Structure formats: structure tokens, C-alpha cells
Amino acid sequence: MTDYREDFLKKLRDKVEKWERETLPKSLSRYPERMERFTTLSGIEIKRIYTPLDIKDTHYLERIGLPGEYPYTRGIHATMYRGRIWTMRMFSGFGTAEDTNKRLKFLVEHGETGLSLAFDYPTLLGIDSDDPMAHGEVGVTGVAVDTLKDMEIIFDGIDLGKVTTNMTINPPAPILYSMYLAVAEKQGVPREKIGGTTQNDPLKEFIAQKSYIFPPEPAVKIAMDLVEYSVRNTPKWNPISISGYHIREAGSTAVQELAFTLADGIAYVRHLVERGHDVDSFAHRLSFFFDSHINFFEEIAKFRAARRMWAKIMKEWFGAKKERSLWLRFHTQTAGVSLTAQQPYNNIVRTAIEALAAVLGGTQSLHTNALDEPYRVPSEFAAKIALRTQQIIAYETGVADVVDPLAGSYYVEWLTDKIEEEAWRYIERIERMGGMIEAVRKGYPQKELTEASYRFQKEVEEGIRKIVGVNIFTEEDEEEVRNVPLLDIDPNEVEERQIRRLREVKRGRDSARVESTLNNLRDAARRGENIVPYILEAVKAYATEGEIMNVLKEVYGVWTEPIIY
Amino acid sequence: MDYSRLIEKALKGDRLATGRLLSIVERDPRGASMVLESLPEREGYHVIGVTGIAGSGKSTLLSRLLTHYADKGYRCAVVAIDPSSAYSRGALLGDRIRMQMHATNPNIFIRSVSTRGLKGGLSFAGVAMIDVFGRLGYDKVFIESIGVGQADVDIMRIADTIVVVTVPGLGDDIQALKAGVMEIGDIYVINKVDKDREGANKTMEYLLFAIEAGELGHRGWRPRIVKTSAVLDEGIDELIDAIEEHYRFILGTGRYGSGRERRREILVRLLAEKMLIDALESIEIETGKDLYEGALELLRRVTARYVDTTGGGEA
Amino acid sequence: MTITETERIKVLVAKLGLDGHDRGAKVVARALRDAGFEVIYTGIRQTPEQVVEAAIQEDVDVIGVSILSGAHMTLMKRLMELLREYGADDIPVFLGGTIPVPDIEPIKRMGVREVFLPGTSLREIVEMIRQAGLERRKRRGW
């Protein structure tokens, strides 16, 4: 069965054979090919040419269809960017709350349509700024948050009813979410109006990002508490962003990124269904986050395959009925790992190409990396170029004026099918292991990543993978490297300021109230209740992030990773 | 090299000196025997092997044991044996990852040992280190291995007390449990009881049945069973009580001495193996021959030495 | 005299600081193993105290540190101070990670042997670590 007429396919097959016999050898003798084998960045072998023969079994109506309709290969909306340009969401945050408040206001003034907060490592790991483990890390890669006070300052003068905020935070997500809610309450913004995202995706922490704290099972339980609470209380909030980005950055292939991310998603949906929720009561609030790497078509194909697969999973595996439950809505970030420390201005070009792939893949929002990110948190100058890159794609190039313009490309459709097929194979393997929670406990995806990244590095060393400025077109004295203007922060000064504020807050708060809210939280956690309302109470009493996390560690234990290389 | 100063410092508890002394033990058997001879005899140090079935959380449990023992003032050493490294190649020792939180505890000293492809998982250095730690004043010397199957069983046999970690829900597949590590325990731990209380009872029943049937335990010791949750730090003191009970039992029945004898015997056997492997390795490096050809080459040289009496003393 | 044990250089690969980006550290650890080294990996989220303790307990010949959290100035300073305090500053230290170029010289002045930026080839890293390890062994008379 095929969309094409049999006689046409036969003619085409004959023509291709003739071409291979006559036209091709002439060309090959004059211009031998650069390599014996061409592969995508993920190692998928690709031919020199694709024709309808390669997609003859891809039924257009079922597999590709129209935008805004199942299986959503061409996009979740009928008009896509003709209606509204994607959200330009730039990850930012550094130093103390005051520094970040200033940066957020700067970005809003330059036309950014959504905020995205980066937290420092102590905050990501639920450690207070005065903990000895935090020394040297306070405010370095993001903003330091210890108590509600810090969040009040970060959003000072920014109306939470008017902006949406993405928060890249995982095990402590319910705490930061509660702080945001508390700030909104103080500003007088009703809960139904606040919008944004908490990353809140614990499984990929075990696989890739490694900011895990609790063992896999309680980690998923806590994250799903937030989903449950958020769906009921903040209907415009995305309580989870199921993330492939970190998996890819940690060295996976595009196929692994896709497969592991969807397998994580399956684990979450399964958990919530087992808790007794109707799949259509929460599925529309799940969102995704992918990487856009440098191998252009592979990325576009990955995004298209992702939408098609998720729609199928939700419809056929979980019996979702509402249209919105089937949508894979996703945020994209260009590949930090593709940037080079050498010849840093080349990174602008890489980012532009990756951003273009994300747009052609139908992303809902996009972060473009700044050229200086191989070194540290971007300078204002670099962050602005990154934002302008998106604006140029959106308003000058015309690529946003047609929906899914690459549909029907024999290569892109073939590659979409191929990536999907390989991703299913991974998902099936994980299912046989008992799902992603089990797989993670056994270290299966971790092991796959370690293998893939070692293989890639070997290929770079052997020159099979070429990187400009690294293994080809290298320069000895790189004046430009020395001259890149970097954001200048003095970590010691930031740490001192932050610890001073933390102490002030601790002095000024009602310590009996802190203690009683923490005790209530502990009891609720032991009873197995949803812990978010109790965290919210503790946050409002100005309990610190570290204090709240310690209570949870007591109840749920902590995780050490299996030994994997 | 002046070993006496290192020994003097190590006996005083200097960790840098201890680390370097262990390298001498590791480097060659001559150094090892010299170090052992120079250290005063010491009675009563207790060698504890911790092993278990896959997925039982034995690393977390060992970690808890270390914390509790160290808190009680015992000096603890861990010999982490990694039998996975292949012969004459490099090694990646990962055991330490799960114990690094103890790195700065003054009562805990952790040393990794690779067995470099020797069959059985035991290495001369690994066994010698146990007694070096004992003589340096460590009270509890733990043996840990990431080995599986027979290699792991062999490693554990050098311990005075063997702790076998299991999980709730055992008993359905009795055949799988019959072999290997399930048979060697002096103490059986049912870990992860927080996950499955009912399953823990099932494992308990199974173990009790096996003990009653005389399948487990040996020479007058009836194995103890302890329930724990290492993740939540529950049941660890009960486990320590059981370990200490076994310790008093072996002291009282004279089995302590036989444990030490067994280690000495093993050392002699490993020494012989090691000398052979070292000789083969030198030949491999010198001539680029593989193990088999290297063995033939060694044989040729040894024969030649017996035949050619003018040859020098080079080995 | 056994040749291999003398050449079996022991390296501690350590992830100092709170970031979990262990890809580079693991790739380097594997490359070192494949090149015949004995590698001890600490896992992530290590403090300078933990790294130095691991180095002296294992008596390694070389320490390779990976930091991608941006906290390298504070953490490396502390690490080098501790090595001196323990009398273990004969162990050569290498650093890899996202290190801004202006920070390289100050880090080397702390006593760090070399700083590997992203993009450094594995061959180069392995060779420099081998040299440093052999030198240390020679100094110890091994």
C-alpha cells in the first residue's frame, strides 16, 4: 500500500537505476566523494539522494497530515507562526536578586516576551548560601535564592500578571514555585492568571544533568505532587518541562534524546494515572524541552517525529481524548555543547543555524545561546546578539510565513521516519525493563550516554567529526579569545552579600512559625500526602530552601548514582 | 627509600604516610612483606566482608555501617576490590564514588585495589593491605567488591564476618538463590524494608526455612537476620549488634585465628601467581608477545637458565 | 623489577564543585584507562577536602580536576592550599572545564600544572598526564 501509483514507482525505480549506472559513475570519477560513509551527528547513515521511493510507505494522510490535526507531524497549530511568533525566552540570572532583577528589566525593555530564570548551583541542589558546600558557587551560574525574600526582590517592579516566567529548577521545584505563588499573592495577582514553567523533570537528572537529590521513586512522587497541585490551582502554569536538552548536552544522540525524553514522559503520565487522575485532566499541562544541535535536518526531523510519537502515545497508550492532551508543546535551546571556546565569534553562526532548525521544527519557544557561553554566564552584549538572532529569523527571513515548509522533502520525511523508528526501539527496550524509573535505577540510559559521548569524542579526535576552530581551520594565537568581553562578577562579593541577607531574614522571621510549618511538612510527607500546600506555608514563613529540603531528605532519603562509565 | 619513617608516621595515624605505605605494599611483594614485618603484631582487628545480591543496595548499607561504626569511635578501613579490570590494561576504579562522603572522616580510610585480571578477584596487594590496616591500628577492616558470582564469593572468604545483603520478596526463585553468595553469610540483611514490608516477611520466612533446613550457617553459628532500610538509615544499629555478636563468637571459639591463617595461606598462593604474572607481563612488554606466547617464552627462558649455567641472575 | 607497575600511573579524576556535568570527566577517565592508567573517579559534587583526602588515601600520581560551575577560582585555590598543608603538593594537578582565558594564568600561578580548555584533544591530555605521572614516580625513586 502506498500513496504513489505502482506504475509511477516502477518508472522511478528504473530511472534511479539508470542514473546510478550512467550519470553517477561519471560524476564520481570526476569528483570522488569526500567520505566513504556519510552519517548524521547521531550516526544515522545517509544516502546521497532521496526520492519518493524512500517514503513510498509513508502515508501522507496518516503519518504527515495537516498542521493542527493528528498526528501533528506538521505542527500543533493550524497557522503556526503566521498567527504568533514563537516566544523568545532567554535564560538569565546571576549574582544576587538585585543583579538579576536589573537584567530581567533590561531584557523586557529590549522586547523579550517571556522571562527565564537561571539559578545558581546551591539553589539547584537545595543548599543554602551559607552552607560550606556552597562556597565559591553562590550566584555564579545563576541567581542565588535562599528565601522568599530573594524572589520578592527578583520580581520587584515586574508585574507577574503580565509576564510569564520559566524556572529551570528540578528537585526543589515545589519550593521555587511556591515562592513565585507567594510573590504573586503579595502583588495581588490572582493564581489563575500567573503563567510560566517549572522544569521539574527529575528523571533526566539521573540520566544526564545530575542535579538529583532524592532516589528515583520519591523524586517522581514529589514532582508529580507539583503537577497535581498546579493543574488545580494555577491553570496557566506548565508544572513540568520534560527535558531532552540535558540528555543531549550530556552526549546522547538525537535518537536517544528523543526516546529517553518520551520515556520519561510516559513514566510521569503513568504515575499520575496510577494516582487516579484522568489523563485528560492533566496531559494538556505537560510541556517538553529539546536541544537544537548543529546537524540541521536531523534536528528538524527529530522535532517532527517527537510530535507524531507523543500524540500516538497519548492517544493509543493512555486513551487521551482531548485534542490538547495529544499536543507535544516544546521549548528549544540551541546546543551549548556545539559552541567552541576557540574562535568564539563563530558561535553566533552556529546558534543561528540551530535556531533556524528549531523554528523549522515548529518550536513553541526558543532560547538562543550567547557566543561567550563556553566560558561563563553571558555578558549583556552577547545576550543581546543572541536575542537579535531570533528576531532576524522571525522578522527578516520569511521562514515563519509558511507552516512546516520542509514537509514533503523526501530526505526530511525519510529521516523523520527513521528517527521515529529508532526511538521506538529504545522506548520498547525501556518498557521491557519496567519503565524509565527502573531503567534509571539500573543505570541503563546513563550507560548509553557514556558510550555515545565517548564514541563522539573519538570521532572528533580521529577527524571524522569536523569542528571549525577545533580540529580544522584552527588558529594558533587567538587574539579574539582574549578580547571577548566577559561579564565581570566577583563571586566572593556576591556570596558575602547573599549570606548577609540570609542572616537578616533569619533574624527577622517568626522562628516558631518556621518550625511548626516545617513539622507540618514532615508529617504530611510521612503520610504520603501532596506536599506542595505545606511547602507553600513554610515558604511564606520565610523558611529557607535548605531547611525545607532537609526535611524532605529526612523523609525520602538521598540518592547516590550507580557506578557507570 | 626510607620505610621506617613512613611506618612510624603511619602508626601515629598520618594518612599521607598510610597512603604511601599502602603503595609500597601494592607495588611488589618484597615491599609488602617488608612492611608487614616492620609493623608490630596486633590482635583483634575485625575483617568484615559486605556482599549481596544485585540491586540490594549493599553500597548504601556499607556506607551507613561506616558512619555508625566511625561515630562509635571505631577506626574503619575499607579495601575496595575491583576485579573487573582486564589483564595488562588500565583500570577504572569506581567503587570510591559511593563512599566519597566518608573521605574526610578521620576515622575512615578507603583504598581501592584493582586485581588486574587475576582469576578469582583477589590480588596479593588486596589481601596484604587488610593485615597492614589491622596492624596500623584499624579496628574494623571492610572488604567491598563490585565483583559478581564466584569472584565475589572468593573475595568474601577472606573476611572474619560476612554480611550478605538481600531484598524483600525473595523465595519465589529458590534455584537462583541456592548458588553462590546466598550461602556464605554469617549475617543476612533484608534491606529496603521501607519499600515492601510484606515482601520483607517473605524473605525472612525463606531465610529462616533455609537456616532450619541446615542450608545456611556453619560450624556452630546460626546466621542472624536483620531488617534494614539503608536509605532511611533504619536498622543499622541492630545490624552492628549482630556483627559484634558474631565477632565475639569467633573470638570465643578460636575461629578468629583461623581466619588470619586463611589469609596467610591465600597470600602465599597469590604471591606465587603474582610472580608468574609479573614475569609474563615483563615478557609481554619486552617482546610484545601475547599471554600465551609469553608463557612459552618464559618457559624457554627458565629452561635456558637451567641449561645455560653461565647466564646471569636476571629474571 | 616489574615494568608495568612502575608505569601503571594512578590518576584521580575529580569533579570539584556542585555542577553535574560529568561528560568530560568520564570521557577523560575512559581515555586514560584505555591508555593503561589506573583511574580512580570520585563522582560529582566534591569539595576540595574530599578530593585531597581521596588523593592521599589512594596515593595517586596525578590529580585531574573538572569544573564547569564557574567556581574554579575559589575551589582551585583551596585545593592547592590543602595539598600544601598535607604535604602532598608533589602531586601534579591538572584542571579542565569552562575556564575563561583571563583566569588561566592566575590558576597556573596557584601551582596547577596545566589548564585544558574545551576542545583539547584526548591525546594531548593523556600525554601530559603521563609525563607528569612518570616524573613524580621518578622523584619518588620508583
mmCIF file of C-alpha atoms in Angstrom, chain B residues 81-93 113-125 147 151 154-155 269-270 273-274 276-278 280-281 284 291, chain C residues 4-5 8 33 38:
data_model
loop_
_atom_site.group_PDB
_atom_site.id
_atom_site.type_symbol
_atom_site.label_atom_id
_atom_site.label_comp_id
_atom_site.label_asym_id
_atom_site.label_seq_id
_atom_site.Cartn_x
_atom_site.Cartn_y
_atom_site.Cartn_z
ATOM 1 C CA ILE B 81 38.392 -4.508 45.376
ATOM 2 C CA ASP B 82 37.597 -4.091 41.714
ATOM 3 C CA PRO B 83 38.060 -7.363 39.894
ATOM 4 C CA SER B 84 36.683 -6.048 36.620
ATOM 5 C CA SER B 85 39.848 -4.637 35.146
ATOM 6 C CA ALA B 86 41.394 -6.666 32.384
ATOM 7 C CA TYR B 87 44.859 -8.098 32.381
ATOM 8 C CA SER B 88 47.672 -5.778 31.358
ATOM 9 C CA ARG B 89 45.414 -2.842 30.569
ATOM 10 C CA GLY B 90 44.318 0.153 32.520
ATOM 11 C CA ALA B 91 41.654 0.135 35.167
ATOM 12 C CA LEU B 92 38.787 2.396 36.111
ATOM 13 C CA LEU B 93 38.035 2.054 39.792
ATOM 14 C CA VAL B 113 42.597 -2.063 44.656
ATOM 15 C CA SER B 114 42.441 -3.406 41.145
ATOM 16 C CA THR B 115 43.032 -7.090 40.704
ATOM 17 C CA ARG B 116 44.322 -6.656 37.204
ATOM 18 C CA GLY B 117 42.578 -9.598 35.675
ATOM 19 C CA LEU B 118 43.686 -12.234 38.117
ATOM 20 C CA LYS B 119 41.185 -15.035 38.300
ATOM 21 C CA GLY B 120 39.109 -15.162 41.434
ATOM 22 C CA GLY B 121 39.174 -11.451 42.009
ATOM 23 C CA LEU B 122 41.709 -11.489 44.802
ATOM 24 C CA SER B 123 45.047 -9.807 44.474
ATOM 25 C CA PHE B 124 48.107 -10.140 46.599
ATOM 26 C CA ALA B 125 48.045 -6.448 47.369
ATOM 27 C CA GLY B 147 32.638 -8.332 41.608
ATOM 28 C CA ALA B 151 34.829 -13.862 42.153
ATOM 29 C CA ASP B 154 36.223 -15.845 46.775
ATOM 30 C CA ILE B 155 36.882 -12.303 47.903
ATOM 31 C CA ARG B 269 49.235 -18.754 46.785
ATOM 32 C CA LEU B 270 48.642 -15.263 45.384
ATOM 33 C CA GLU B 273 50.519 -16.375 40.967
ATOM 34 C CA LYS B 274 51.689 -12.811 41.062
ATOM 35 C CA LEU B 276 54.255 -15.668 37.410
ATOM 36 C CA ILE B 277 52.025 -12.914 36.056
ATOM 37 C CA ASP B 278 54.704 -10.291 36.631
ATOM 38 C CA LEU B 280 54.780 -12.811 31.914
ATOM 39 C CA GLU B 281 53.989 -9.127 31.838
ATOM 40 C CA GLU B 284 54.906 -9.106 27.096
ATOM 41 C CA LEU B 291 49.984 -14.035 27.161
ATOM 42 C CA THR C 4 54.154 -2.416 34.247
ATOM 43 C CA GLU C 5 53.539 -1.471 37.828
ATOM 44 C CA ARG C 8 50.822 1.998 35.867
ATOM 45 C CA ARG C 33 42.071 3.746 31.244
ATOM 46 C CA GLU C 38 44.728 3.179 36.785
#
